Amino acid sequence: KKRLSIAIDGPAAAGKSTVAKIVAEKLSYVYIDTGAMYRALTYKAIVNQLELNEEVALLDTLLSTDIKLLPSNKGQLVYLDNKDVTNEIRTSEVTNNVSIVSIHPKVRREMVRRQQAFATEGGVVMDGRDIGTHVLPEAEVKVFLLASVEERAERRYTENLQKGFPSDLEKLKEEIARRDKIDSERDVAPLKKADDAIEIDTTSLTIPEVVEKIMALVHERI
Ligand code: C5P
């Protein structure tokens, strides 16, 4: 059987990683969360008190930074310079600064180089913002997941409460909208549906329903 490359893009909190993980598991493919790579660099930049507008300083840091995405039975683990930062990269401080770090073309170029290196053999499910447009333009399956800001904020809110994290729905809505705006308006590789991506509006769909739709696309091409 052919080992495909599957690109899953979309705005913040659209459920990309949840469905990408399940699809990867069903196919025994590797799941690559590219947002985690931008988050890991952002976390390191904050810890090292770097100026997030300084492209060259961020690139220099990235070039000497090791980021590993490792599968585990608890989900994907993220290692930054051999330290587990899986939880640290999900704080609101990282979330609210990552889009600024991700604007810089030199940072993106190095990230894309690393992401493409993960995918040379196929058999990957990669999620992000520019996978179908820039990272894997030849991907056999391209999906663009959509949902209203209200729906995405409510899902994140419920998820936070389940994890026992404090959460504010209105604030979540603002943060998600702000992140989408920065990600969509940047000059290099903005958040955008690839021309040949299939759009799936998940607003009224369950997770298994979204997975089902993606698996149908996969089976058409495998
Ligand atoms: O997917 P996640 O929400 O974890 O991504 C965090 C941030 O990383 C995004 O808001 C965006 O600024 C950046 N990102 C990106 N390109 C990608 C993946 C993520 O610019 N391919």
PDB file of C-alpha atoms in Angstrom, residues 180-187 190-191:
ATOM      1  CA  ASP A 180      -6.130  33.663  13.712  1.00  0.00           C
ATOM      2  CA  LYS A 181      -5.824  37.283  12.653  1.00  0.00           C
ATOM      3  CA  ILE A 182      -2.037  37.384  13.078  1.00  0.00           C
ATOM      4  CA  ASP A 183      -1.633  33.958  11.460  1.00  0.00           C
ATOM      5  CA  SER A 184      -3.823  34.916   8.474  1.00  0.00           C
ATOM      6  CA  GLU A 185      -2.303  38.327   7.891  1.00  0.00           C
ATOM      7  CA  ARG A 186       1.412  37.544   8.001  1.00  0.00           C
ATOM      8  CA  ASP A 187       3.321  37.969   4.724  1.00  0.00           C
ATOM      9  CA  PRO A 190      -0.173  32.725   6.167  1.00  0.00           C
ATOM     10  CA  LEU A 191      -3.014  30.538   7.383  1.00  0.00           C
TER      11      LEU A 191
END
